[in-house]
Tab-separated table of C-alpha atoms in Angstrom:
chain	number	residue	atom	x	y	z
A	7	MET	CA	-0.136	-0.009	0.231
A	8	ASP	CA	1.305	3.421	-0.550
A	9	PHE	CA	-0.091	6.408	1.308
A	10	VAL	CA	0.093	9.957	0.108
A	11	ILE	CA	-1.414	13.014	2.269
A	12	ARG	CA	-2.449	16.211	0.001
A	13	LYS	CA	-4.468	19.467	0.071
A	14	THR	CA	-7.661	20.079	-1.561
A	15	THR	CA	-5.848	22.574	-3.398
A	16	GLU	CA	-3.326	19.667	-4.661
A	17	LEU	CA	-5.560	16.920	-5.552
A	18	THR	CA	-5.727	16.419	-9.507
A	19	GLU	CA	-9.378	16.034	-11.114
A	20	GLU	CA	-8.644	12.194	-11.279
A	21	GLU	CA	-8.043	12.088	-7.810
A	22	ILE	CA	-11.192	13.796	-6.778
A	23	PHE	CA	-13.047	11.675	-9.084
A	24	SER	CA	-11.383	8.472	-7.604
A	25	PHE	CA	-12.200	10.350	-4.173
A	26	CYS	CA	-15.862	10.248	-5.061
A	27	GLN	CA	-16.302	7.049	-6.652
A	28	LEU	CA	-14.845	5.560	-3.300
A	29	PHE	CA	-17.256	7.362	-1.124
A	30	GLU	CA	-20.406	6.457	-3.302
A	31	GLU	CA	-19.105	2.408	-3.158
A	32	VAL	CA	-18.173	2.499	0.296
A	33	PHE	CA	-20.864	4.489	2.014
A	34	VAL	CA	-23.932	3.040	-0.383
A	35	GLY	CA	-27.161	4.904	-1.332
A	36	HIS	CA	-24.905	8.040	-0.945
A	37	VAL	CA	-23.549	10.522	-3.747
A	38	LYS	CA	-20.543	12.772	-3.490
A	39	SER	CA	-20.106	14.540	-6.868
A	40	VAL	CA	-16.869	16.199	-7.669
A	41	GLU	CA	-18.900	19.735	-7.614
A	42	TYR	CA	-20.216	18.466	-3.919
A	43	PHE	CA	-16.361	17.531	-2.832
A	44	LYS	CA	-14.987	21.116	-3.871
A	45	ARG	CA	-17.825	23.079	-2.237
A	46	GLU	CA	-17.101	21.131	0.734
A	47	PHE	CA	-13.139	20.676	0.970
A	48	LEU	CA	-12.583	24.602	-0.251
A	49	ASN	CA	-14.693	26.440	1.604
A	50	THR	CA	-12.700	26.252	4.791
A	51	SER	CA	-11.171	28.925	7.406
A	52	LEU	CA	-8.000	27.886	5.464
A	53	GLY	CA	-9.322	27.370	2.158
A	54	TYR	CA	-8.449	24.112	1.753
A	55	SER	CA	-8.858	20.742	3.844
A	56	TYR	CA	-6.548	17.401	4.294
A	57	HIS	CA	-6.922	14.242	2.737
A	58	ALA	CA	-5.288	10.958	3.473
A	59	LEU	CA	-5.014	8.753	0.495
A	60	MET	CA	-4.287	4.719	0.277
A	61	PHE	CA	-3.382	3.089	-3.258
A	62	ASP	CA	-2.918	0.007	-4.632
A	63	GLY	CA	-1.225	0.425	-7.695
A	64	ASN	CA	-3.088	3.255	-9.064
A	65	LYS	CA	-6.386	2.406	-7.464
A	66	MET	CA	-7.193	4.707	-4.736
A	67	VAL	CA	-8.769	2.127	-2.139
A	68	GLY	CA	-9.084	4.482	0.950
A	69	ALA	CA	-9.190	7.966	2.313
A	70	ASN	CA	-9.735	10.226	5.205
A	71	SER	CA	-10.299	13.909	5.532
A	72	LEU	CA	-9.941	16.569	7.902
A	73	ILE	CA	-11.552	19.976	7.604
A	74	PRO	CA	-10.147	23.076	9.499
A	75	CYS	CA	-12.327	24.801	11.575
A	76	ASP	CA	-12.480	27.931	13.484
A	77	TYR	CA	-13.666	27.861	17.131
A	78	VAL	CA	-13.569	29.869	20.462
A	79	TYR	CA	-12.685	28.542	23.720
A	80	LYS	CA	-13.156	30.339	26.837
A	81	GLY	CA	-12.933	33.901	24.532
A	82	GLU	CA	-9.993	32.880	22.861
A	83	HIS	CA	-10.285	31.693	18.716
A	84	VAL	CA	-8.452	28.159	18.096
A	85	LEU	CA	-8.149	26.261	15.354
A	86	MET	CA	-9.566	22.432	15.196
A	87	ALA	CA	-10.484	20.381	12.693
A	88	PHE	CA	-13.525	17.402	12.155
A	89	SER	CA	-12.741	14.577	10.553
A	90	VAL	CA	-15.058	13.407	8.059
A	91	ASP	CA	-15.041	10.734	5.118
A	92	THR	CA	-13.113	7.773	6.698
A	93	MET	CA	-13.154	5.197	4.069
A	94	ILE	CA	-11.680	2.017	2.906
A	95	LYS	CA	-12.832	-0.500	0.215
A	96	LYS	CA	-13.626	-3.841	0.641
A	97	GLY	CA	-10.649	-6.068	0.635
A	98	TYR	CA	-8.325	-3.799	1.998
A	99	ARG	CA	-9.816	-3.342	5.646
A	100	ASP	CA	-8.179	-4.182	8.050
A	101	PHE	CA	-6.859	-1.802	11.660
A	102	PHE	CA	-3.530	-0.779	10.069
A	103	ASN	CA	-4.694	0.713	6.878
A	104	LEU	CA	-7.248	2.559	8.817
A	105	LYS	CA	-4.075	3.220	11.383
A	106	ASP	CA	-1.665	4.421	8.560
A	107	LEU	CA	-4.585	6.817	7.074
A	108	ILE	CA	-5.393	8.776	10.411
A	109	ASP	CA	-1.808	9.195	11.767
A	110	LEU	CA	-0.712	10.526	8.558
A	111	ILE	CA	-3.073	13.208	8.371
A	112	GLU	CA	-3.229	13.997	11.900
A	113	ASP	CA	0.331	14.382	11.742
A	114	GLU	CA	0.064	17.045	9.005
A	115	ALA	CA	-2.551	18.950	10.623
A	116	ARG	CA	-0.857	19.093	14.257
A	117	LYS	CA	1.974	21.092	11.942
A	118	THR	CA	-0.497	23.652	10.571
A	119	GLY	CA	-1.214	24.184	14.669
A	120	ILE	CA	-4.585	22.155	15.048
A	121	PHE	CA	-4.232	20.843	18.027
A	122	PHE	CA	-7.760	19.243	18.719
A	123	VAL	CA	-9.512	16.972	16.125
A	124	PHE	CA	-13.427	16.126	16.600
A	125	GLY	CA	-15.930	13.421	14.653
A	126	PHE	CA	-19.326	11.978	14.492
A	127	PRO	CA	-18.257	8.400	13.497
A	128	ASN	CA	-20.982	5.843	12.785
A	129	ASP	CA	-21.724	2.715	14.971
A	130	ASN	CA	-19.169	0.516	13.056
A	131	ALA	CA	-16.374	3.271	13.182
A	132	TYR	CA	-17.005	3.899	16.609
A	133	PRO	CA	-15.337	1.207	18.825
A	134	ILE	CA	-12.226	1.194	16.229
A	135	LEU	CA	-11.730	4.794	16.784
A	136	LYS	CA	-11.957	4.840	20.865
A	137	LYS	CA	-10.240	1.454	21.211
A	138	GLY	CA	-7.502	1.756	18.493
A	139	ILE	CA	-6.923	5.017	17.720
A	140	LYS	CA	-7.592	6.606	21.236
A	141	TYR	CA	-10.395	9.029	20.351
A	142	LYS	CA	-12.453	9.990	23.611
A	143	ASP	CA	-16.300	10.120	24.121
A	144	ILE	CA	-17.453	14.036	24.313
A	145	GLY	CA	-20.782	12.505	24.619
A	146	LYS	CA	-24.036	11.535	22.418
A	147	MET	CA	-26.180	14.149	20.626
A	148	TYR	CA	-29.904	14.038	21.111
A	149	THR	CA	-32.530	14.166	18.659
A	150	TYR	CA	-35.200	16.701	18.996
A	151	VAL	CA	-38.517	16.575	16.654
A	152	LEU	CA	-41.852	18.461	16.225
A	153	PRO	CA	-44.098	16.050	14.299
A	154	TYR	CA	-46.111	18.512	12.034
A	155	ARG	CA	-47.495	16.948	9.687
A	156	ILE	CA	-48.431	13.315	11.022
A	157	GLY	CA	-49.294	11.805	7.534
A	158	GLY	CA	-46.074	12.523	6.315
A	159	ILE	CA	-44.502	10.520	8.533
A	160	LYS	CA	-46.986	7.460	8.715
A	161	PRO	CA	-48.980	7.982	5.693
A	162	CYS	CA	-51.330	5.335	7.572
A	163	PHE	CA	-52.381	8.680	9.675
A	164	PHE	CA	-52.765	11.147	6.883
A	165	PHE	CA	-56.473	11.414	8.146
A	166	LEU	CA	-54.901	12.876	11.335
A	167	ASN	CA	-52.783	15.313	9.381
A	168	PRO	CA	-55.324	18.432	10.665
A	169	LEU	CA	-55.577	17.425	14.417
A	170	SER	CA	-51.488	17.098	14.477
A	171	LYS	CA	-50.937	20.299	12.620
A	172	LEU	CA	-53.411	22.392	14.859
A	173	PHE	CA	-51.750	20.617	17.636
A	174	CYS	CA	-48.199	21.759	17.023
A	175	LYS	CA	-49.597	25.340	16.483
A	176	CYS	CA	-51.365	25.235	19.887
A	177	LEU	CA	-47.839	23.592	21.440
A	178	ILE	CA	-45.860	26.114	19.632
A	179	LYS	CA	-47.726	29.507	20.662
A	180	TRP	CA	-47.883	28.110	24.185
A	181	SER	CA	-44.401	28.159	24.371
A	182	LEU	CA	-43.953	31.106	23.232
A	183	PHE	CA	-45.762	31.958	25.914
A	184	VAL	CA	-44.261	30.815	28.964
A	185	ALA	CA	-40.566	30.175	27.221
A	186	ASN	CA	-37.744	31.276	29.500
A	187	HIS	CA	-35.670	34.236	27.739
A	188	LYS	CA	-32.442	33.162	29.618
A	189	SER	CA	-29.488	33.193	27.524
A	190	HIS	CA	-27.028	30.374	27.163
A	191	PHE	CA	-23.577	30.496	26.016
A	192	ALA	CA	-21.192	27.664	25.494
A	193	MET	CA	-17.685	27.694	26.358
A	194	ILE	CA	-16.630	26.220	23.334
A	195	ASP	CA	-18.370	27.257	19.939
A	196	ARG	CA	-17.860	27.872	16.652
A	197	GLU	CA	-16.121	31.333	15.609
A	198	ARG	CA	-19.436	32.249	14.030
A	199	GLU	CA	-18.704	35.035	11.608
A	200	THR	CA	-15.850	33.143	9.802
A	201	PHE	CA	-17.181	29.588	10.229
A	202	ASN	CA	-20.578	31.172	8.607
A	203	THR	CA	-19.048	32.437	5.792
A	204	TYR	CA	-17.996	29.160	4.282
A	205	ARG	CA	-20.193	26.382	6.182
A	206	TYR	CA	-23.426	27.120	4.386
A	207	LYS	CA	-21.697	27.129	1.027
A	208	TRP	CA	-21.690	22.918	1.395
A	209	PHE	CA	-24.051	21.024	-0.427
A	210	GLU	CA	-27.148	22.926	-2.495
A	211	GLN	CA	-26.985	25.996	-0.599
A	212	ASP	CA	-30.217	26.261	-0.098
A	213	TYR	CA	-29.751	27.398	3.634
A	214	CYS	CA	-32.144	29.672	5.011
A	215	LYS	CA	-30.835	32.364	7.227
A	216	VAL	CA	-33.067	34.400	9.653
A	217	ASN	CA	-32.454	37.188	11.398
A	218	LEU	CA	-35.212	37.780	14.440
A	219	ASP	CA	-35.368	40.074	17.005
A	220	ASN	CA	-31.740	39.674	18.789
A	221	PHE	CA	-30.546	36.194	17.178
A	222	SER	CA	-30.409	34.388	14.559
A	223	PHE	CA	-30.847	30.868	12.846
A	224	ILE	CA	-30.638	28.974	10.250
A	225	TYR	CA	-32.686	26.140	8.779
A	226	ARG	CA	-32.922	24.134	5.767
A	227	ILE	CA	-35.696	22.053	4.670
A	228	LYS	CA	-35.131	18.799	2.529
A	229	LYS	CA	-36.747	15.313	2.217
A	230	HIS	CA	-34.388	13.127	4.763
A	231	GLU	CA	-35.211	9.198	4.263
A	232	GLY	CA	-38.102	9.366	2.463
A	233	VAL	CA	-39.899	12.198	4.871
A	234	ARG	CA	-40.290	16.033	4.073
A	235	THR	CA	-37.936	17.595	7.010
A	236	ALA	CA	-37.101	20.925	8.374
A	237	PHE	CA	-33.661	20.767	9.761
A	238	LEU	CA	-33.484	23.576	13.004
A	239	LEU	CA	-29.219	23.400	12.256
A	240	ASP	CA	-28.368	26.598	14.474
A	241	ILE	CA	-29.236	29.272	16.635
A	242	ASN	CA	-26.677	31.899	17.232
A	243	CYS	CA	-28.136	32.642	20.888
A	244	ILE	CA	-29.534	29.633	22.674
A	245	SER	CA	-32.560	29.871	25.088
A	246	ALA	CA	-35.765	28.373	25.530
A	247	ARG	CA	-37.890	31.938	23.881
A	248	ASN	CA	-35.730	32.008	20.726
A	249	ILE	CA	-35.601	27.817	20.267
A	250	ALA	CA	-39.699	28.287	20.189
A	251	MET	CA	-39.978	31.676	17.932
A	252	ALA	CA	-37.450	30.337	15.285
A	253	VAL	CA	-40.047	26.981	15.058
A	254	ASP	CA	-42.769	29.366	15.224
A	255	TYR	CA	-41.248	31.219	12.154
A	256	ILE	CA	-40.058	27.867	10.362
A	257	CYS	CA	-43.673	26.954	10.638
A	258	GLU	CA	-45.616	30.138	9.626
A	259	ASN	CA	-43.318	30.588	6.320
A	260	ASP	CA	-42.558	27.263	5.155
A	261	GLY	CA	-45.233	25.073	6.955
A	262	ALA	CA	-46.571	23.272	3.932
A	263	LEU	CA	-43.215	22.313	2.795
A	264	PHE	CA	-42.398	20.250	5.152
A	265	ASP	CA	-43.803	17.411	7.919
A	266	LEU	CA	-41.363	17.013	10.322
A	267	LEU	CA	-39.368	19.859	12.180
A	268	MET	CA	-35.815	18.556	13.416
A	269	TYR	CA	-33.173	19.923	15.670
A	270	VAL	CA	-29.771	17.956	16.986
A	271	GLY	CA	-28.027	18.212	19.401
A	272	VAL	CA	-27.885	18.715	22.918
A	273	LEU	CA	-30.138	22.010	24.290
A	274	PRO	CA	-29.027	23.514	27.884
A	275	CYS	CA	-32.778	24.908	28.194
A	276	SER	CA	-36.382	23.828	27.718
A	277	ASN	CA	-36.656	21.988	24.681
A	278	PHE	CA	-40.308	23.021	24.282
A	279	PRO	CA	-41.915	22.675	21.518
A	280	PHE	CA	-39.732	19.984	20.371
A	281	VAL	CA	-39.853	16.374	21.739
A	282	ARG	CA	-36.616	14.784	22.689
A	283	ILE	CA	-36.636	11.185	21.472
A	284	PRO	CA	-35.523	8.251	23.945
A	285	ARG	CA	-32.225	7.533	23.419
A	286	LYS	CA	-33.745	3.450	22.895
A	287	TYR	CA	-36.116	5.022	19.683
A	288	GLU	CA	-33.349	7.406	18.111
A	289	PRO	CA	-32.834	7.023	14.410
A	290	LYS	CA	-29.215	7.264	14.499
A	291	ASN	CA	-27.089	7.705	17.269
A	292	PHE	CA	-24.746	10.573	16.849
A	293	ASN	CA	-21.594	9.862	18.674
A	294	PHE	CA	-19.596	12.758	18.905
A	295	VAL	CA	-15.583	12.144	19.918
A	296	GLY	CA	-12.442	13.919	20.240
A	297	LYS	CA	-8.988	13.379	20.180
A	298	PHE	CA	-5.787	16.276	21.118
A	299	LEU	CA	-2.802	16.304	18.544
A	300	ASP	CA	-1.137	18.540	20.939
A	301	LYS	CA	-0.845	16.795	24.411
A	302	LYS	CA	0.364	20.582	25.935
A	303	MET	CA	-2.842	21.497	25.325
A	304	MET	CA	-4.641	18.493	26.764
A	305	ASN	CA	-7.848	20.004	28.985
A	306	LYS	CA	-11.385	17.729	29.922
A	307	ASP	CA	-13.189	20.603	29.628
A	308	PHE	CA	-13.465	19.200	25.915
A	309	PHE	CA	-14.761	15.825	26.744
A	310	ASP	CA	-17.747	17.003	28.298
A	311	ILE	CA	-20.623	17.576	25.943
A	312	LEU	CA	-22.274	20.693	27.593
A	313	ASN	CA	-19.410	22.843	27.261
A	314	TRP	CA	-19.887	22.689	23.611
A	315	ASN	CA	-22.317	24.167	21.403
A	316	VAL	CA	-22.968	21.649	19.113
A	317	ASN	CA	-25.633	20.761	16.255
A	318	LEU	CA	-25.945	19.921	12.481
A	319	SER	CA	-24.101	22.680	11.203
A	320	CYS	CA	-21.230	21.321	12.666
A	321	TYR	CA	-21.948	17.855	11.085
A	322	ASP	CA	-21.899	16.764	7.084
A	323	LEU	CA	-25.277	15.446	7.475
A	324	VAL	CA	-27.524	18.257	5.942
């Protein structure tokens, strides 16, 4: 096996195409076009991402990528990286190939001043990253939902659509009335001015950005696993009142376009009018793990999810 490290700007068109082909082969049912690849990996705080590539002759059989991210920790700017698209072709999957890929890319990131790497591995990769690559748990994100139109989620209940819509509207109005105005600020959060300039250039770029009163939020509507879903991706100032106002705005302005409203993260306040799905019923485990690249910077603050403002804007799902 041959292992190489590249910045996105150093990749050839042929390598990018091979990367996208490998992605579609490994993550069956998911597509990454060359255009999507460039949007995702060039729109970063450094203008590029890092890619560790594994070749068997001229054939790309493995890859791992790190996306540099601007964060603020206790008021100070820091550079971290988001691990994404870890993939190895069937027949080449063994622990040592995976470790060589990750060691190579982490060594390169460390040279740039990136001191912490985080990611959201699936259930297959999660135990390997923890036991073999020494990633540590930060926590698990919760899934919060509002079943706005129940028939769009379970077609057999289509006749209940008017009732579910009315119930949700009443729930939202009540939450606006009772919600606490107290704002919650995380110890570890994105450096939003920089982060927002590149993160929402990923994918189709059809994100809705709303400024409301003294806060802002971002959402996107797309079909997810067959359900028309409105994803509330991020709120720059979290409070029970702001959550309720964001939900109310989305339903009033785009309620005809979705059936399910969803937020994924950890809310430090009341999630009303959302309903938090119990762990055993969650459709997906959002495992949140991290690793220090610079041992001098090691701090237990980073391994407590309650210290983070983390949600789908930090993740490449939507």
